Amino acid sequence: MSSVLVVGGSGLLGFHTVLELVARGHRVTSLSLPPVATDITFPDGVQALWGDVAAMTDDELTSLLTDVDAVVYAAGADERTIPPAPAAHFFHEANVRPTQRLARVARGAGVTRFVLFGSYTAEFAERFDDLGYRTHNGYPRTRLAQEEVAYLEGDGAMDVMVLRLPYIFGLVGQRRPLWQFVLDRVQAAGPVAVLGGSTSAVTVRQVAQAAVGAMESGTHGARYAINGYDLTYAELYRLACEAVGRDPQDVVVVPLDAMLPFGAQADAAAAAAGTEHGIHVVDSMRFQDRAAVSDIEPTASALGIEPDDVVEAVRETFRWCVEHPVATPVG
């Protein structure tokens, strides 16, 4: 049995990781940003703390990490954020610097295992050189940097493992899933145009299993690109149509060249507003036209990830959104 600190323990991924840790007999402390979440209930024995890691001093962090064996870091900003330009600086400040600091302090406090929740965009930055994910797209660039600084902080004393997380489906409390935007799109008039590629997809349960598997038996420096199901964008949007009562055949796969001008317009609009997408829309479109999937078996075997019904998790996620419609502002 290990003593584990989960940073971001009240969030979608952190909460399910807490549940998996408790189920396997580990002692768990959850640290989350205030205010206190009232829509979730932690299992008995979990110490729930509320505070901002970034606002804590090194001494406060060291006190928090005393007698902790492992840290699971399930916090940070993702690519949905469109920050002021340059995006790379924003994501460096949001993801790289806090990770490096926490890893450094954790090592000094005697923590021996550190699991970082990363992004599958780092995986494909290495696979698809032509997309510019290593050069001019700030989000995957900084995800790669985040991984590297964590490994370097741990070298020789603390094992650091990264989960390169893809599309994730599931629920936590009464929090609206990020996938609401897919439903919003299919409820607009006209055909639903999508690109012909696919993505790795998993359930929150599989992420939790991967996290605890990495904590228990992962190898220092490992980058685990997890996958449970090869999900095409056409299937994702057809499932969304099904959820809102629209004909799934309204989803139409279109060629990349037909979509790129719209991506260029979106990137130009962001630049005119002084902002920048973490992944330029044009490059995101090029990515979504490819089979951007990872092999399921290698990481499933290494981390003990069990098969799960990803398609049903997509349906459940969409169903919750439909049953809890977004309130329309008055006035």
Coordinates of C-alpha atoms in Angstrom, one line a residue:
M1 CA 0.0 0.0 0.0
S2 CA 1.3 3.4 -1.0
S3 CA 0.5 6.9 0.1
V4 CA -0.6 8.9 -3.0
L5 CA -1.3 12.6 -3.6
V6 CA -3.6 13.3 -6.5
V7 CA -3.3 16.8 -7.7
G8 CA -6.6 17.7 -9.4
G9 CA -8.4 15.0 -7.5
S10 CA -11.9 16.6 -7.8
G11 CA -11.7 16.8 -11.6
L12 CA -12.9 14.2 -14.1
L13 CA -9.7 12.3 -14.4
G14 CA -8.4 12.9 -10.9
F15 CA -11.6 11.8 -9.2
H16 CA -11.8 8.5 -11.1
T17 CA -8.1 8.0 -10.3
V18 CA -8.8 8.5 -6.7
L19 CA -11.6 5.9 -6.9
E20 CA -9.2 3.4 -8.5
L21 CA -6.4 4.0 -6.0
V22 CA -8.8 3.4 -3.1
A23 CA -10.2 0.3 -4.7
R24 CA -6.6 -1.1 -4.8
G25 CA -6.0 -0.3 -1.2
H26 CA -3.8 2.8 -1.4
R27 CA -4.0 5.8 1.0
V28 CA -5.1 8.8 -0.9
T29 CA -4.9 12.6 -0.5
S30 CA -6.7 14.8 -3.0
L31 CA -5.6 18.3 -3.6
S32 CA -7.9 20.5 -5.8
L33 CA -8.5 24.1 -6.5
P34 CA -11.1 25.8 -4.4
P35 CA -14.0 26.2 -4.1
V36 CA -14.9 22.9 -2.5
A37 CA -16.7 20.6 -4.9
T38 CA -20.2 19.8 -3.6
D39 CA -21.2 17.5 -6.5
I40 CA -18.9 14.6 -5.6
T41 CA -18.3 12.5 -2.6
F42 CA -14.9 11.0 -2.0
P43 CA -14.7 7.5 -0.6
D44 CA -14.1 7.1 3.1
G45 CA -10.5 7.5 4.1
V46 CA -9.6 10.0 1.4
Q47 CA -8.2 13.2 2.7
A48 CA -9.7 16.0 0.6
L49 CA -7.7 19.3 0.6
W50 CA -8.4 22.5 -1.3
G51 CA -5.7 24.8 -2.5
D52 CA -3.7 26.1 -5.3
V53 CA -0.3 24.3 -5.9
A54 CA 1.0 27.4 -7.7
A55 CA 0.2 29.6 -4.7
M56 CA 1.9 27.3 -2.2
T57 CA 5.5 28.0 -1.1
D58 CA 8.1 25.3 -1.4
D59 CA 8.0 24.7 2.3
E60 CA 4.2 24.3 2.2
L61 CA 4.5 21.8 -0.7
T62 CA 7.3 19.9 1.1
S63 CA 5.1 19.6 4.2
L64 CA 2.2 18.4 2.0
L65 CA 4.5 15.8 0.4
T66 CA 6.1 14.5 3.6
D67 CA 5.6 10.7 3.8
V68 CA 3.9 10.6 0.4
D69 CA 5.2 7.8 -1.8
A70 CA 3.7 8.9 -5.2
V71 CA 2.2 11.9 -6.9
V72 CA -0.4 11.8 -9.7
Y73 CA -0.5 15.1 -11.5
A74 CA -3.9 15.6 -13.1
A75 CA -4.0 19.3 -13.6
G76 CA -3.2 22.0 -16.1
A77 CA -4.5 23.8 -19.2
D78 CA -5.5 22.0 -22.4
E79 CA -5.7 23.0 -26.0
R80 CA -9.3 24.3 -25.7
T81 CA -7.9 27.5 -24.2
I82 CA -7.2 30.2 -26.8
P83 CA -4.7 32.4 -25.0
P84 CA -3.1 35.7 -25.9
A85 CA -0.3 35.2 -28.4
P86 CA 2.2 33.7 -28.2
A87 CA 0.3 30.5 -27.1
A88 CA 3.5 28.7 -26.4
H89 CA 4.3 31.1 -23.6
F90 CA 0.9 30.7 -22.0
F91 CA 1.1 26.9 -22.0
H92 CA 4.7 27.0 -20.7
E93 CA 3.5 29.0 -17.8
A94 CA 0.4 26.9 -17.2
N95 CA 1.9 23.4 -17.7
V96 CA 5.6 23.3 -17.9
R97 CA 6.7 25.5 -15.0
P98 CA 4.3 24.1 -12.4
T99 CA 5.1 20.5 -13.3
Q100 CA 8.9 21.2 -13.0
R101 CA 8.5 22.9 -9.7
L102 CA 6.2 20.2 -8.2
A103 CA 8.5 17.4 -9.5
R104 CA 11.5 19.1 -8.0
V105 CA 9.9 19.6 -4.6
A106 CA 8.5 16.1 -4.7
R107 CA 11.9 14.6 -5.3
G108 CA 13.4 16.6 -2.4
A109 CA 10.6 15.4 -0.1
G110 CA 11.3 11.8 -0.8
V111 CA 8.6 11.0 -3.3
T112 CA 9.6 8.0 -5.4
R113 CA 6.9 7.8 -8.1
F114 CA 5.4 10.6 -10.2
V115 CA 2.7 10.1 -12.8
L116 CA 2.0 13.0 -15.2
F117 CA -1.2 13.3 -17.2
G118 CA 0.0 14.5 -20.6
S119 CA -1.4 14.7 -24.1
Y120 CA -1.6 12.5 -27.1
T121 CA -0.5 15.6 -29.1
A122 CA 3.0 14.9 -27.9
E123 CA 2.8 11.4 -29.3
F124 CA 1.9 12.7 -32.7
A125 CA 4.3 15.5 -32.6
E126 CA 6.9 12.7 -32.7
R127 CA 5.1 10.8 -35.4
F128 CA 3.9 13.5 -37.8
D129 CA 6.9 15.8 -38.4
D130 CA 5.1 17.7 -41.2
L131 CA 2.4 19.1 -38.9
G132 CA 4.7 21.5 -37.1
Y133 CA 3.7 20.3 -33.7
R134 CA 7.3 20.5 -32.5
T135 CA 8.0 23.9 -34.1
H136 CA 5.1 26.4 -34.4
N137 CA 2.2 24.9 -32.4
G138 CA 2.6 26.0 -28.8
Y139 CA 0.5 23.3 -27.1
P140 CA 2.2 20.1 -28.3
R141 CA 5.6 21.9 -28.1
T142 CA 5.1 22.6 -24.4
R143 CA 3.6 19.2 -23.7
L144 CA 6.8 17.7 -24.9
A145 CA 8.8 20.2 -22.8
Q146 CA 6.6 19.3 -19.8
E147 CA 7.4 15.6 -20.1
E148 CA 11.1 16.3 -20.4
V149 CA 11.5 18.6 -17.4
A150 CA 9.6 16.1 -15.3
Y151 CA 11.9 13.3 -16.3
L152 CA 15.0 15.4 -15.7
E153 CA 13.8 16.4 -12.3
G154 CA 13.2 12.7 -11.4
D155 CA 16.4 11.2 -12.9
G156 CA 18.3 9.1 -10.3
A157 CA 15.8 9.4 -7.4
M158 CA 12.2 9.5 -8.6
D159 CA 10.5 7.4 -11.3
V160 CA 8.5 9.6 -13.6
M161 CA 5.9 8.2 -16.1
V162 CA 3.7 10.1 -18.5
L163 CA 0.3 9.1 -19.8
R164 CA -0.3 10.6 -23.3
L165 CA -4.1 10.9 -23.0
P166 CA -6.4 11.0 -26.1
Y167 CA -10.1 11.6 -26.3
I168 CA -11.7 10.7 -23.0
F169 CA -15.4 10.1 -22.3
G170 CA -17.2 9.8 -18.9
L171 CA -18.7 11.9 -16.2
V172 CA -17.9 13.4 -12.8
G173 CA -20.5 14.9 -10.5
Q174 CA -22.7 17.5 -12.2
R175 CA -19.8 18.9 -14.3
R176 CA -20.7 19.5 -17.9
P177 CA -18.5 17.4 -20.2
L178 CA -16.2 19.3 -22.6
W179 CA -18.0 17.4 -25.4
Q180 CA -21.0 19.8 -25.3
F181 CA -19.4 21.6 -28.3
V182 CA -20.0 18.5 -30.5
L183 CA -23.7 18.5 -29.6
D184 CA -23.8 22.3 -30.3
R185 CA -22.4 21.8 -33.7
V186 CA -24.8 19.0 -34.8
Q187 CA -27.8 21.1 -33.7
A188 CA -26.8 23.9 -36.1
A189 CA -28.6 23.9 -39.5
G190 CA -27.2 22.2 -42.6
P191 CA -25.0 19.2 -43.1
V192 CA -22.4 18.3 -40.5
A193 CA -19.0 18.3 -42.3
V194 CA -16.2 16.2 -40.8
L195 CA -12.8 15.1 -41.9
G196 CA -12.0 11.5 -42.6
G197 CA -9.5 10.7 -39.9
S198 CA -9.7 9.0 -36.5
T199 CA -8.4 9.3 -33.0
S200 CA -7.6 7.1 -30.0
A201 CA -10.4 7.2 -27.4
V202 CA -10.8 5.8 -23.9
T203 CA -13.1 5.9 -20.9
V204 CA -12.4 7.6 -17.7
R205 CA -12.2 4.2 -16.0
Q206 CA -9.4 3.2 -18.4
V207 CA -7.5 6.4 -17.7
A208 CA -7.7 5.7 -13.9
Q209 CA -6.5 2.1 -14.5
A210 CA -3.6 3.4 -16.6
A211 CA -2.6 6.0 -13.9
V212 CA -2.6 3.5 -11.1
G213 CA -0.8 0.9 -13.3
A214 CA 1.9 3.5 -14.1
M215 CA 2.2 4.4 -10.4
E216 CA 2.5 0.8 -9.3
S217 CA 4.7 -0.7 -12.1
G218 CA 5.6 2.0 -14.7
T219 CA 9.1 2.5 -15.9
H220 CA 11.0 5.8 -15.4
G221 CA 11.0 7.8 -18.6
A222 CA 8.1 5.9 -20.2
R223 CA 5.6 7.7 -22.4
Y224 CA 2.4 5.6 -22.4
A225 CA 0.1 6.5 -25.3
I226 CA -3.1 4.8 -24.2
N227 CA -6.0 3.8 -26.4
G228 CA -9.2 1.8 -26.0
Y229 CA -10.9 2.4 -29.3
D230 CA -10.2 3.8 -32.7
L231 CA -12.9 6.5 -33.0
T232 CA -13.5 8.2 -36.4
Y233 CA -14.8 11.7 -36.4
A234 CA -17.7 10.6 -38.5
E235 CA -18.7 8.1 -35.8
L236 CA -18.3 10.7 -33.1
Y237 CA -20.6 13.2 -34.8
R238 CA -23.1 10.5 -35.8
L239 CA -23.4 9.5 -32.2
A240 CA -24.0 13.1 -31.3
C241 CA -26.7 13.3 -34.0
E242 CA -28.3 10.2 -32.5
A243 CA -28.3 11.8 -29.1
V244 CA -30.2 14.9 -30.2
G245 CA -32.6 13.0 -32.5
R246 CA -31.0 14.0 -35.8
D247 CA -30.4 11.7 -38.7
P248 CA -26.8 10.4 -38.4
Q249 CA -26.6 10.4 -42.1
D250 CA -26.5 14.2 -42.0
V251 CA -22.8 13.7 -41.1
V252 CA -20.8 14.0 -44.3
V253 CA -17.0 13.2 -44.7
V254 CA -15.4 15.9 -46.8
P255 CA -12.0 16.3 -48.3
L256 CA -9.3 18.2 -46.4
D257 CA -8.9 20.8 -49.2
A258 CA -12.5 21.8 -48.8
M259 CA -12.0 22.5 -45.1
L260 CA -8.6 24.2 -45.0
P261 CA -9.8 27.7 -46.1
F262 CA -12.1 27.8 -43.1
G263 CA -9.2 26.9 -40.9
A264 CA -7.1 29.6 -42.4
Q265 CA -9.9 32.1 -41.7
A266 CA -10.1 31.0 -38.0
D267 CA -6.3 31.3 -37.6
A268 CA -6.4 34.8 -39.2
A269 CA -9.3 35.9 -36.9
A270 CA -7.4 34.7 -33.8
A271 CA -4.3 36.6 -34.9
A272 CA -6.3 39.8 -35.5
A273 CA -7.7 39.5 -32.0
G274 CA -4.2 39.1 -30.6
T275 CA -4.7 35.5 -29.6
E276 CA -3.4 32.2 -30.9
H277 CA -4.7 28.6 -30.9
G278 CA -2.4 26.2 -29.1
I279 CA -2.7 24.1 -32.3
H280 CA -3.4 26.2 -35.3
V281 CA -6.7 25.3 -36.8
V282 CA -5.2 24.5 -40.2
D283 CA -2.8 22.0 -38.6
S284 CA -5.6 20.6 -36.4
M285 CA -7.6 19.9 -39.6
R286 CA -4.7 18.2 -41.2
F287 CA -4.3 16.1 -38.1
Q288 CA -8.0 15.2 -38.1
D289 CA -7.7 13.9 -41.7
R290 CA -5.3 11.2 -40.5
A291 CA -5.5 7.9 -38.6
A292 CA -4.1 9.4 -35.4
V293 CA -4.4 6.3 -33.3
S294 CA -2.1 4.3 -31.0
D295 CA -1.8 0.5 -30.7
I296 CA -4.1 -0.6 -27.9
E297 CA -2.3 -3.7 -26.7
P298 CA 1.2 -2.6 -25.7
T299 CA 0.1 -0.1 -23.1
A300 CA -3.0 -2.1 -22.0
S301 CA -0.7 -5.0 -21.1
A302 CA 2.0 -2.8 -19.5
L303 CA -0.5 -0.9 -17.3
G304 CA -3.3 -3.3 -16.8
I305 CA -5.9 -1.4 -18.8
E306 CA -9.0 -3.5 -19.2
P307 CA -11.4 -3.4 -22.2
D308 CA -14.3 -1.0 -21.8
D309 CA -17.2 0.1 -23.9
V310 CA -15.9 3.4 -25.3
V311 CA -18.9 3.9 -27.6
E312 CA -21.3 3.5 -24.7
A313 CA -19.3 6.0 -22.7
V314 CA -19.7 8.5 -25.6
R315 CA -23.4 7.9 -25.6
E316 CA -23.6 8.3 -21.8
T317 CA -21.7 11.6 -22.1
F318 CA -23.9 13.0 -24.8
R319 CA -27.0 11.7 -23.0
W320 CA -26.1 13.6 -19.8
C321 CA -25.6 16.8 -21.9
V322 CA -29.0 16.4 -23.6
E323 CA -30.7 15.7 -20.2
H324 CA -29.1 18.8 -18.7
P325 CA -29.5 21.5 -21.3
V326 CA -27.4 24.6 -21.1
A327 CA -29.4 27.5 -19.6
T328 CA -30.3 30.2 -22.1
P329 CA -29.3 33.7 -20.8
V330 CA -32.3 36.0 -20.2
G331 CA -32.3 39.5 -21.8

